Amino acid sequence: MTSLNDQETLFTLIAKNLPTDVTCWAFGGTAMMYLGFKEGTKDIDLLFEDETGRNAFIEAIKNLGFAETSPVTIYVPEKLKDKTKPLMFKRGDTRLDLFATKVFRTTLSAAMKEGKGAVHEYRNGQTLKVAVVRSEHIAYLKGITGRDKDFDDIRTIIIKEKDFDWDVFVDEAVWQHAHGDTWALLDTERTLRDLQEHVFIEEKYLKRLYAAQGARAGRAGR
Amino acid sequence: MMDVVQRIEGLQTVATVQEALELKRQSAINLLSRLRKEGYVTSNGGGKQPRLYKVTRYRQLPRHKGMFDLLNKHNPRFKLAAWYDHQVHGRYTEEDAILDAIDTESIRALLATLRLFNHVTDWPRLDWEAKRRGTWNRVGALYDVARLFFRVRRMPRRYIPKEREQQALNAHINRKNFPVIGQKWNVDIPFNEKDVASI
């Protein structure tokens, strides 16, 4: 497990080894730690807006002794067929999952960029800027990665974030579906159905997902 | 533990915690102390003021200072509500805050930078970094506006554009959005004299 202190030390060291300034987006357990929802994470998930940023980051972590590892045992096989699967690097117990441009089929939407929850800058020679997506988007991304324990994390977020905005959560699924992620609505619907066994979620949110699916199917039919 | 936190979430005193959880005073103090160690509680006040405990469901982590902290520190009457949590791990100075505020393209953040120019000590760094980001003309224009209204440390002459250097800056008063400064630095200034008076 990587704690928040370990992560901050690591990012400060990475900033020192970067060849240029780099900006990335934190989601998953990393983002949860920044927002105080969790104490440790098994992996540090980062999304880079382009390959250049990811390559600079990889150069820095290789200098720190990280080596590439296989994602085969971590993600479900259908996700691994995706071209946008992450590059994974490991050193000891610390694992970094590095995505570029997309998290599988999910794009960094305008709502994610504008509604960011926090920005942490590590200045140590070069600057590593880690933007943290808001809690609704963390939950949405957890819903689509389909890994063990992600469901528990979503529950934790919903319990701890008393102002959790279901509209933002559903809007994101609809936007992603409209922008090419064909699994977005299905994954979100499944997540919401599972969550309904633990928390109260109004039926209107599911209806919006069905309406979005119907509208898409209707357009395809024409 | 989470049940207890949920029941007393918000601003509390020892007495209100006692009442909410039906505890003795010492038990309430012990509970708040334990929650504080785990990060769910922070407190302020005390002495002549009542001690207030802020209880949240998530851990309240220690913060590193960022752009909004610096802007608010130097603006006693004009506070910005941060629209995201900006924290910098490492050296962060007034020069950085000015440049970051310009990058936000928010009028309120730009207004808040005016008072920071009196705290700029490292002009070479501000010049170098602003030119790297392509915002030096905006820094210059904001500096000139700041000079009209506040006591500001002088920018070294070598950073001022040669032409129009001697221009009487007071010519701006009562004219819309500081046109001479805008022309001098080749930028549009998105606020006027009344806006500056509000800070």
CSV table of C-alpha atoms in Angstrom, one decimal:
chain,number,residue,atom,x,y,z
A,1,MET,CA,0.0,0.0,0.0
A,2,THR,CA,1.2,3.5,-0.8
A,3,SER,CA,0.3,6.1,1.8
A,4,LEU,CA,-0.3,9.8,1.1
A,5,ASN,CA,3.1,10.7,2.6
A,6,ASP,CA,4.9,8.1,0.4
A,7,GLN,CA,3.1,9.4,-2.6
A,8,GLU,CA,4.1,13.0,-1.9
A,9,THR,CA,7.7,12.0,-1.4
A,10,LEU,CA,7.6,10.0,-4.6
A,11,PHE,CA,6.1,12.9,-6.6
A,12,THR,CA,8.6,15.3,-5.3
A,13,LEU,CA,11.4,13.0,-6.4
A,14,ILE,CA,9.8,12.5,-9.8
A,15,ALA,CA,9.6,16.3,-10.2
A,16,LYS,CA,13.3,16.5,-9.6
A,17,ASN,CA,14.0,13.9,-12.3
A,18,LEU,CA,11.6,15.2,-15.0
A,19,PRO,CA,13.2,16.6,-18.2
A,20,THR,CA,10.4,19.1,-18.5
A,21,ASP,CA,7.2,20.4,-16.7
A,22,VAL,CA,4.5,17.8,-16.8
A,23,THR,CA,0.8,17.9,-16.0
A,24,CYS,CA,-1.3,14.9,-15.3
A,25,TRP,CA,-4.7,13.9,-13.8
A,26,ALA,CA,-5.1,11.8,-10.7
A,27,PHE,CA,-8.1,9.6,-10.3
A,28,GLY,CA,-8.8,6.3,-8.5
A,29,GLY,CA,-7.2,5.7,-5.1
A,30,THR,CA,-4.7,8.5,-5.6
A,31,ALA,CA,-7.4,11.1,-6.0
A,32,MET,CA,-9.3,9.5,-3.1
A,33,MET,CA,-6.3,10.0,-0.8
A,34,TYR,CA,-5.9,13.6,-1.9
A,35,LEU,CA,-9.6,14.3,-1.0
A,36,GLY,CA,-9.2,12.5,2.4
A,37,PHE,CA,-11.4,9.5,1.6
A,38,LYS,CA,-8.7,6.9,1.9
A,39,GLU,CA,-5.4,6.3,3.7
A,40,GLY,CA,-3.6,4.2,1.2
A,41,THR,CA,-3.8,2.9,-2.3
A,42,LYS,CA,-2.5,-0.2,-4.1
A,43,ASP,CA,-1.7,1.7,-7.3
A,44,ILE,CA,-1.2,5.3,-8.3
A,45,ASP,CA,-3.5,6.0,-11.3
A,46,LEU,CA,-2.5,8.9,-13.5
A,47,LEU,CA,-3.8,10.2,-16.8
A,48,PHE,CA,-1.7,12.2,-19.2
A,49,GLU,CA,-3.3,14.4,-21.9
A,50,ASP,CA,-0.7,13.3,-24.5
A,51,GLU,CA,2.1,10.7,-25.0
A,52,THR,CA,4.8,13.4,-24.6
A,53,GLY,CA,3.9,14.0,-21.0
A,54,ARG,CA,3.7,10.3,-20.2
A,55,ASN,CA,7.1,9.7,-21.9
A,56,ALA,CA,8.7,12.4,-19.8
A,57,PHE,CA,7.2,11.0,-16.7
A,58,ILE,CA,8.4,7.4,-17.6
A,59,GLU,CA,11.9,8.7,-18.1
A,60,ALA,CA,11.8,10.2,-14.6
A,61,ILE,CA,10.5,7.1,-12.9
A,62,LYS,CA,12.9,4.8,-14.7
A,63,ASN,CA,15.7,6.9,-13.1
A,64,LEU,CA,14.1,6.1,-9.8
A,65,GLY,CA,14.3,2.4,-10.4
A,66,PHE,CA,10.8,1.7,-11.6
A,67,ALA,CA,10.5,-1.1,-14.1
A,68,GLU,CA,7.6,-1.9,-16.5
A,69,THR,CA,5.3,-4.7,-15.4
A,70,SER,CA,2.3,-6.5,-17.0
A,71,PRO,CA,-1.3,-5.5,-16.4
A,72,VAL,CA,-2.6,-9.0,-17.2
A,73,THR,CA,-3.5,-10.0,-13.7
A,74,ILE,CA,-4.8,-6.6,-12.7
A,75,TYR,CA,-7.5,-5.8,-15.3
A,76,VAL,CA,-10.2,-8.0,-16.8
A,77,PRO,CA,-9.2,-9.4,-20.3
A,78,GLU,CA,-11.7,-7.4,-22.3
A,79,LYS,CA,-10.2,-4.2,-20.9
A,80,LEU,CA,-6.7,-5.3,-21.9
A,81,LYS,CA,-7.7,-5.6,-25.6
A,82,ASP,CA,-8.1,-1.8,-25.5
A,83,LYS,CA,-5.4,0.2,-27.3
A,84,THR,CA,-5.5,2.7,-24.5
A,85,LYS,CA,-4.7,0.3,-21.7
A,86,PRO,CA,-2.2,1.6,-19.2
A,87,LEU,CA,1.5,1.2,-19.0
A,88,MET,CA,2.3,-0.2,-15.6
A,89,PHE,CA,5.5,0.4,-13.6
A,90,LYS,CA,6.5,-1.1,-10.3
A,91,ARG,CA,9.1,-0.8,-7.7
A,92,GLY,CA,8.7,-2.7,-4.4
A,93,ASP,CA,5.1,-2.3,-3.3
A,94,THR,CA,4.5,0.9,-5.3
A,95,ARG,CA,2.8,0.5,-8.6
A,96,LEU,CA,2.0,3.3,-11.1
A,97,ASP,CA,-0.7,2.9,-13.8
A,98,LEU,CA,-0.1,5.4,-16.5
A,99,PHE,CA,-2.8,6.2,-19.0
A,100,ALA,CA,-2.4,8.6,-22.0
A,101,THR,CA,-5.3,10.5,-23.6
A,102,LYS,CA,-7.9,8.0,-22.3
A,103,VAL,CA,-8.7,5.7,-19.4
A,104,PHE,CA,-9.6,2.7,-21.6
A,105,ARG,CA,-12.5,4.3,-23.6
A,106,THR,CA,-13.1,7.2,-21.3
A,107,THR,CA,-11.9,10.6,-22.5
A,108,LEU,CA,-11.0,13.5,-20.1
A,109,SER,CA,-14.2,15.5,-20.6
A,110,ALA,CA,-14.6,19.3,-20.4
A,111,ALA,CA,-16.6,18.8,-17.2
A,112,MET,CA,-13.7,16.9,-15.6
A,113,LYS,CA,-11.2,19.6,-16.6
A,114,GLU,CA,-13.3,22.5,-15.5
A,115,GLY,CA,-14.7,20.9,-12.3
A,116,LYS,CA,-11.4,19.7,-10.9
A,117,GLY,CA,-11.4,19.2,-7.2
A,118,ALA,CA,-7.8,20.1,-6.4
A,119,VAL,CA,-4.4,20.9,-8.0
A,120,HIS,CA,-1.2,19.8,-6.3
A,121,GLU,CA,2.0,21.1,-7.8
A,122,TYR,CA,5.4,19.5,-6.9
A,123,ARG,CA,8.2,21.9,-7.5
A,124,ASN,CA,11.6,20.5,-7.3
A,125,GLY,CA,13.6,21.6,-10.3
A,126,GLN,CA,10.8,20.9,-12.8
A,127,THR,CA,7.1,21.1,-11.9
A,128,LEU,CA,4.9,18.0,-11.7
A,129,LYS,CA,1.3,19.3,-11.7
A,130,VAL,CA,-1.2,16.7,-10.5
A,131,ALA,CA,-4.8,17.8,-11.0
A,132,VAL,CA,-7.4,15.8,-9.0
A,133,VAL,CA,-10.8,15.1,-10.6
A,134,ARG,CA,-13.9,15.8,-8.3
A,135,SER,CA,-15.4,13.0,-6.3
A,136,GLU,CA,-18.3,12.3,-8.7
A,137,HIS,CA,-15.8,11.7,-11.5
A,138,ILE,CA,-13.6,9.5,-9.3
A,139,ALA,CA,-16.7,7.4,-8.6
A,140,TYR,CA,-17.7,7.3,-12.3
A,141,LEU,CA,-14.2,6.2,-13.3
A,142,LYS,CA,-14.2,3.6,-10.6
A,143,GLY,CA,-17.4,2.2,-12.0
A,144,ILE,CA,-15.9,1.7,-15.5
A,145,THR,CA,-12.6,0.1,-14.6
A,146,GLY,CA,-14.2,-3.0,-13.2
A,147,ARG,CA,-11.5,-4.1,-10.7
A,148,ASP,CA,-11.9,-5.7,-7.3
A,149,LYS,CA,-12.6,-3.3,-4.5
A,150,ASP,CA,-13.6,-0.5,-6.8
A,151,PHE,CA,-17.2,-1.0,-5.8
A,152,ASP,CA,-16.3,-0.6,-2.1
A,153,ASP,CA,-14.4,2.6,-3.0
A,154,ILE,CA,-17.5,4.0,-4.7
A,155,ARG,CA,-19.5,3.3,-1.6
A,156,THR,CA,-16.9,5.0,0.6
A,157,ILE,CA,-17.0,8.1,-1.6
A,158,ILE,CA,-20.8,8.3,-1.5
A,159,ILE,CA,-21.0,7.8,2.2
A,160,LYS,CA,-18.2,10.3,3.0
A,161,GLU,CA,-19.2,12.9,0.4
A,162,LYS,CA,-22.5,14.3,1.7
A,163,ASP,CA,-22.9,16.6,-1.2
A,164,PHE,CA,-22.4,13.9,-3.8
A,165,ASP,CA,-24.1,15.2,-7.0
A,166,TRP,CA,-25.7,12.3,-8.9
A,167,ASP,CA,-26.5,14.7,-11.8
A,168,VAL,CA,-22.7,15.2,-12.4
A,169,PHE,CA,-22.2,11.4,-12.2
A,170,VAL,CA,-25.0,10.6,-14.7
A,171,ASP,CA,-24.1,13.6,-17.0
A,172,GLU,CA,-20.6,12.2,-17.3
A,173,ALA,CA,-21.9,8.8,-18.4
A,174,VAL,CA,-24.2,10.4,-21.0
A,175,TRP,CA,-21.4,12.6,-22.3
A,176,GLN,CA,-18.9,9.7,-22.5
A,177,HIS,CA,-21.5,7.6,-24.3
A,178,ALA,CA,-22.1,10.5,-26.8
A,179,HIS,CA,-18.4,10.8,-27.4
A,180,GLY,CA,-17.7,7.2,-28.3
A,181,ASP,CA,-17.6,5.2,-25.1
A,182,THR,CA,-20.2,2.6,-26.0
A,183,TRP,CA,-19.9,0.9,-22.6
A,184,ALA,CA,-20.4,4.0,-20.5
A,185,LEU,CA,-24.1,3.7,-20.0
A,186,LEU,CA,-24.1,0.0,-19.5
A,187,ASP,CA,-21.3,0.1,-16.9
A,188,THR,CA,-22.9,3.1,-15.1
A,189,GLU,CA,-26.3,1.4,-15.1
A,190,ARG,CA,-24.8,-1.7,-13.6
A,191,THR,CA,-23.0,0.3,-11.0
A,192,LEU,CA,-26.1,2.2,-10.0
A,193,ARG,CA,-28.2,-1.0,-9.8
A,194,ASP,CA,-25.6,-2.5,-7.5
A,195,LEU,CA,-25.4,0.7,-5.4
A,196,GLN,CA,-29.1,0.7,-4.9
A,197,GLU,CA,-28.8,-2.2,-2.6
A,198,HIS,CA,-26.7,-0.1,-0.3
A,199,VAL,CA,-27.7,3.6,-0.8
A,200,PHE,CA,-30.8,5.4,-1.9
A,201,ILE,CA,-30.6,6.5,-5.5
A,202,GLU,CA,-33.6,8.0,-7.2
A,203,GLU,CA,-35.0,6.1,-10.2
A,204,LYS,CA,-34.9,9.3,-12.4
A,205,TYR,CA,-31.1,8.9,-12.8
A,206,LEU,CA,-31.6,5.4,-14.2
A,207,LYS,CA,-34.3,6.8,-16.5
A,208,ARG,CA,-31.9,9.4,-17.8
A,209,LEU,CA,-29.4,6.6,-18.7
A,210,TYR,CA,-32.1,4.6,-20.5
A,211,ALA,CA,-33.3,7.8,-22.3
A,212,ALA,CA,-29.7,8.5,-23.5
A,213,GLN,CA,-29.3,4.9,-24.7
A,214,GLY,CA,-32.7,5.1,-26.5
A,215,ALA,CA,-31.8,8.3,-28.2
A,216,ARG,CA,-28.6,6.9,-29.4
A,217,ALA,CA,-30.2,3.7,-30.6
A,218,GLY,CA,-32.9,5.8,-32.3
A,219,ARG,CA,-30.3,7.9,-34.2
A,220,ALA,CA,-28.5,4.7,-35.3
A,221,GLY,CA,-31.8,3.2,-36.5
A,222,ARG,CA,-32.5,6.2,-38.7
B,1,MET,CA,-16.7,5.3,14.3
B,2,MET,CA,-18.2,6.6,11.0
B,3,ASP,CA,-21.7,6.4,12.6
B,4,VAL,CA,-20.6,8.7,15.4
B,5,VAL,CA,-18.9,11.1,12.9
B,6,GLN,CA,-22.1,11.3,10.8
B,7,ARG,CA,-24.2,12.1,13.9
B,8,ILE,CA,-22.0,15.1,14.9
B,9,GLU,CA,-20.8,16.3,11.5
B,10,GLY,CA,-20.5,20.1,11.2
B,11,LEU,CA,-19.4,22.7,13.7
B,12,GLN,CA,-19.6,21.6,17.3
B,13,THR,CA,-18.7,22.6,20.8
B,14,VAL,CA,-18.1,20.1,23.6
B,15,ALA,CA,-21.5,20.9,24.9
B,16,THR,CA,-23.3,20.2,21.6
B,17,VAL,CA,-21.4,16.9,21.2
B,18,GLN,CA,-22.4,16.0,24.7
B,19,GLU,CA,-26.0,16.7,23.9
B,20,ALA,CA,-26.0,14.9,20.5
B,21,LEU,CA,-24.4,11.7,21.8
B,22,GLU,CA,-25.7,11.9,25.4
B,23,LEU,CA,-22.2,11.7,26.8
B,24,LYS,CA,-20.5,13.1,29.9
B,25,ARG,CA,-18.3,16.1,29.3
B,26,GLN,CA,-15.0,14.2,29.7
B,27,SER,CA,-16.2,11.4,27.4
B,28,ALA,CA,-17.1,14.0,24.7
B,29,ILE,CA,-13.7,15.6,25.1
B,30,ASN,CA,-12.0,12.2,24.8
B,31,LEU,CA,-14.0,11.4,21.7
B,32,LEU,CA,-13.1,14.7,20.0
B,33,SER,CA,-9.5,14.2,20.9
B,34,ARG,CA,-9.5,10.7,19.4
B,35,LEU,CA,-11.2,11.9,16.2
B,36,ARG,CA,-8.8,14.8,15.9
B,37,LYS,CA,-5.9,12.3,16.0
B,38,GLU,CA,-7.5,10.4,13.2
B,39,GLY,CA,-8.0,13.6,11.2
B,40,TYR,CA,-11.8,13.9,11.2
B,41,VAL,CA,-11.7,16.9,13.6
B,42,THR,CA,-10.0,20.2,13.6
B,43,SER,CA,-10.5,22.9,16.2
B,44,ASN,CA,-10.1,26.7,16.6
B,45,GLY,CA,-11.1,29.3,19.1
B,46,GLY,CA,-10.5,28.8,22.8
B,47,GLY,CA,-9.5,31.3,25.5
B,48,LYS,CA,-12.1,34.0,25.6
B,49,GLN,CA,-13.8,32.5,22.5
B,50,PRO,CA,-15.7,29.2,22.5
B,51,ARG,CA,-13.6,26.3,21.2
B,52,LEU,CA,-15.2,25.2,18.0
B,53,TYR,CA,-14.7,21.7,16.5
B,54,LYS,CA,-15.1,21.1,12.8
B,55,VAL,CA,-16.2,17.5,12.3
B,56,THR,CA,-16.2,16.0,8.8
B,57,ARG,CA,-16.7,12.5,7.3
B,58,TYR,CA,-13.5,12.7,5.4
B,59,ARG,CA,-10.0,13.3,6.8
B,60,GLN,CA,-9.0,16.9,7.0
B,61,LEU,CA,-5.4,16.8,5.7
B,62,PRO,CA,-2.8,19.4,6.4
B,63,ARG,CA,-2.6,21.9,3.6
B,64,HIS,CA,0.4,23.3,1.6
B,65,LYS,CA,-0.1,26.9,0.6
B,66,GLY,CA,-1.1,27.7,-2.9
B,67,MET,CA,-2.2,30.6,-5.1
B,68,PHE,CA,-5.5,31.4,-3.3
B,69,ASP,CA,-3.7,31.4,0.1
B,70,LEU,CA,-1.2,34.0,-1.1
B,71,LEU,CA,-3.7,36.2,-2.9
B,72,ASN,CA,-5.9,36.2,0.2
B,73,LYS,CA,-3.0,36.8,2.5
B,74,HIS,CA,-2.1,40.1,0.8
B,75,ASN,CA,-5.6,41.3,0.2
B,76,PRO,CA,-7.1,42.3,3.6
B,77,ARG,CA,-10.5,43.5,2.2
B,78,PHE,CA,-10.8,41.5,-0.9
B,79,LYS,CA,-11.0,37.7,-0.5
B,80,LEU,CA,-11.3,35.1,-3.2
B,81,ALA,CA,-13.4,32.0,-2.7
B,82,ALA,CA,-11.1,29.2,-4.1
B,83,TRP,CA,-12.9,27.4,-6.9
B,84,TYR,CA,-10.5,24.5,-6.6
B,85,ASP,CA,-8.0,23.6,-3.9
B,86,HIS,CA,-4.6,24.7,-5.1
B,87,GLN,CA,-1.6,23.5,-3.1
B,88,VAL,CA,2.1,23.7,-3.9
B,89,HIS,CA,4.7,21.3,-2.5
B,90,GLY,CA,7.9,23.2,-2.6
B,91,ARG,CA,8.9,26.9,-2.8
B,92,TYR,CA,6.0,29.1,-3.7
B,93,THR,CA,6.3,32.9,-3.8
B,94,GLU,CA,4.4,36.0,-4.7
B,95,GLU,CA,5.9,35.9,-8.1
B,96,ASP,CA,4.5,32.4,-8.7
B,97,ALA,CA,1.1,33.5,-7.4
B,98,ILE,CA,1.0,36.5,-9.8
B,99,LEU,CA,1.8,34.2,-12.8
B,100,ASP,CA,-0.7,31.5,-11.7
B,101,ALA,CA,-3.4,34.1,-11.2
B,102,ILE,CA,-2.9,35.4,-14.7
B,103,ASP,CA,-3.1,31.9,-16.1
B,104,THR,CA,-6.6,31.5,-14.5
B,105,GLU,CA,-7.9,34.3,-16.7
B,106,SER,CA,-10.3,35.2,-13.9
B,107,ILE,CA,-10.9,39.0,-13.4
B,108,ARG,CA,-11.2,38.6,-9.7
B,109,ALA,CA,-7.8,36.8,-9.5
B,110,LEU,CA,-6.2,39.5,-11.7
B,111,LEU,CA,-7.6,42.2,-9.4
B,112,ALA,CA,-6.2,40.3,-6.4
B,113,THR,CA,-2.7,40.2,-7.9
B,114,LEU,CA,-2.4,44.1,-7.7
B,115,ARG,CA,-1.5,44.1,-4.1
B,116,LEU,CA,1.1,41.4,-4.6
B,117,PHE,CA,3.4,43.6,-6.6
B,118,ASN,CA,4.6,45.3,-3.4
B,119,HIS,CA,6.0,41.9,-2.3
B,120,VAL,CA,7.8,41.0,-5.5
B,121,THR,CA,11.5,40.8,-4.7
B,122,ASP,CA,12.8,38.5,-7.4
B,123,TRP,CA,12.1,40.5,-10.6
B,124,PRO,CA,14.6,38.5,-12.8
B,125,ARG,CA,12.7,35.3,-11.9
B,126,LEU,CA,9.3,36.9,-12.5
B,127,ASP,CA,10.6,38.2,-15.9
B,128,TRP,CA,12.1,34.9,-16.9
B,129,GLU,CA,9.1,32.7,-15.9
B,130,ALA,CA,6.5,35.2,-17.3
B,131,LYS,CA,8.4,35.3,-20.7
B,132,ARG,CA,8.5,31.4,-20.6
B,133,ARG,CA,4.7,31.4,-20.2
B,134,GLY,CA,4.2,34.2,-22.7
B,135,THR,CA,2.5,36.5,-20.1
B,136,TRP,CA,5.1,39.2,-19.5
B,137,ASN,CA,3.1,41.9,-21.1
B,138,ARG,CA,0.2,41.1,-18.7
B,139,VAL,CA,2.5,41.2,-15.7
B,140,GLY,CA,3.8,44.6,-16.9
B,141,ALA,CA,0.3,46.0,-17.4
B,142,LEU,CA,-0.9,44.8,-14.0
B,143,TYR,CA,2.2,46.3,-12.4
B,144,ASP,CA,1.5,49.7,-14.0
B,145,VAL,CA,-2.2,49.6,-12.8
B,146,ALA,CA,-1.0,48.6,-9.3
B,147,ARG,CA,1.3,51.6,-9.3
B,148,LEU,CA,-1.5,54.0,-9.9
B,149,PHE,CA,-3.4,52.9,-6.8
B,150,PHE,CA,-1.0,51.3,-4.3
B,151,ARG,CA,2.4,51.6,-2.9
B,152,VAL,CA,4.5,49.3,-5.0
B,153,ARG,CA,8.1,48.4,-5.2
B,154,ARG,CA,9.7,49.7,-8.3
B,155,MET,CA,10.3,47.4,-11.2
B,156,PRO,CA,13.9,47.7,-12.4
B,157,ARG,CA,14.1,49.9,-15.5
B,158,ARG,CA,15.5,47.2,-17.7
B,159,TYR,CA,12.2,45.4,-17.7
B,160,ILE,CA,10.1,48.4,-18.8
B,161,PRO,CA,9.5,48.8,-22.6
B,162,LYS,CA,11.7,51.7,-23.8
B,163,GLU,CA,9.0,53.5,-25.8
B,164,ARG,CA,6.4,55.4,-23.8
B,165,GLU,CA,8.5,54.9,-20.6
B,166,GLN,CA,8.0,58.5,-19.6
B,167,GLN,CA,4.2,58.4,-20.3
B,168,ALA,CA,2.2,60.1,-17.5
B,169,LEU,CA,0.4,57.2,-16.0
B,170,ASN,CA,-2.0,59.5,-14.3
B,171,ALA,CA,-3.6,60.1,-17.7
B,172,HIS,CA,-5.5,56.9,-17.0
B,173,ILE,CA,-7.7,58.3,-14.3
B,174,ASN,CA,-11.4,58.6,-15.4
B,175,ARG,CA,-10.7,56.8,-18.7
B,176,LYS,CA,-12.1,53.3,-19.4
B,177,ASN,CA,-9.9,50.3,-18.6
B,178,PHE,CA,-6.5,52.1,-18.5
B,179,PRO,CA,-6.1,52.5,-22.3
B,180,VAL,CA,-2.5,54.0,-22.2
B,181,ILE,CA,-1.2,51.1,-20.1
B,182,GLY,CA,-3.1,48.6,-22.4
B,183,GLN,CA,-1.4,50.3,-25.4
B,184,LYS,CA,2.0,50.3,-23.8
B,185,TRP,CA,2.0,46.6,-23.0
B,186,ASN,CA,-0.2,45.6,-25.9
B,187,VAL,CA,-2.9,43.9,-23.8
B,188,ASP,CA,-6.5,44.6,-22.8
B,189,ILE,CA,-7.1,45.2,-19.2
B,190,PRO,CA,-10.4,43.6,-18.2
B,191,PHE,CA,-11.3,45.9,-15.2
B,192,ASN,CA,-11.6,49.6,-14.5
B,193,GLU,CA,-10.8,52.1,-11.8
B,194,LYS,CA,-14.0,51.3,-9.8
B,195,ASP,CA,-13.1,47.6,-9.7
B,196,VAL,CA,-9.7,48.5,-8.3
B,197,ALA,CA,-11.3,50.7,-5.7
B,198,SER,CA,-13.2,47.8,-4.4
B,199,ILE,CA,-10.2,45.8,-3.4
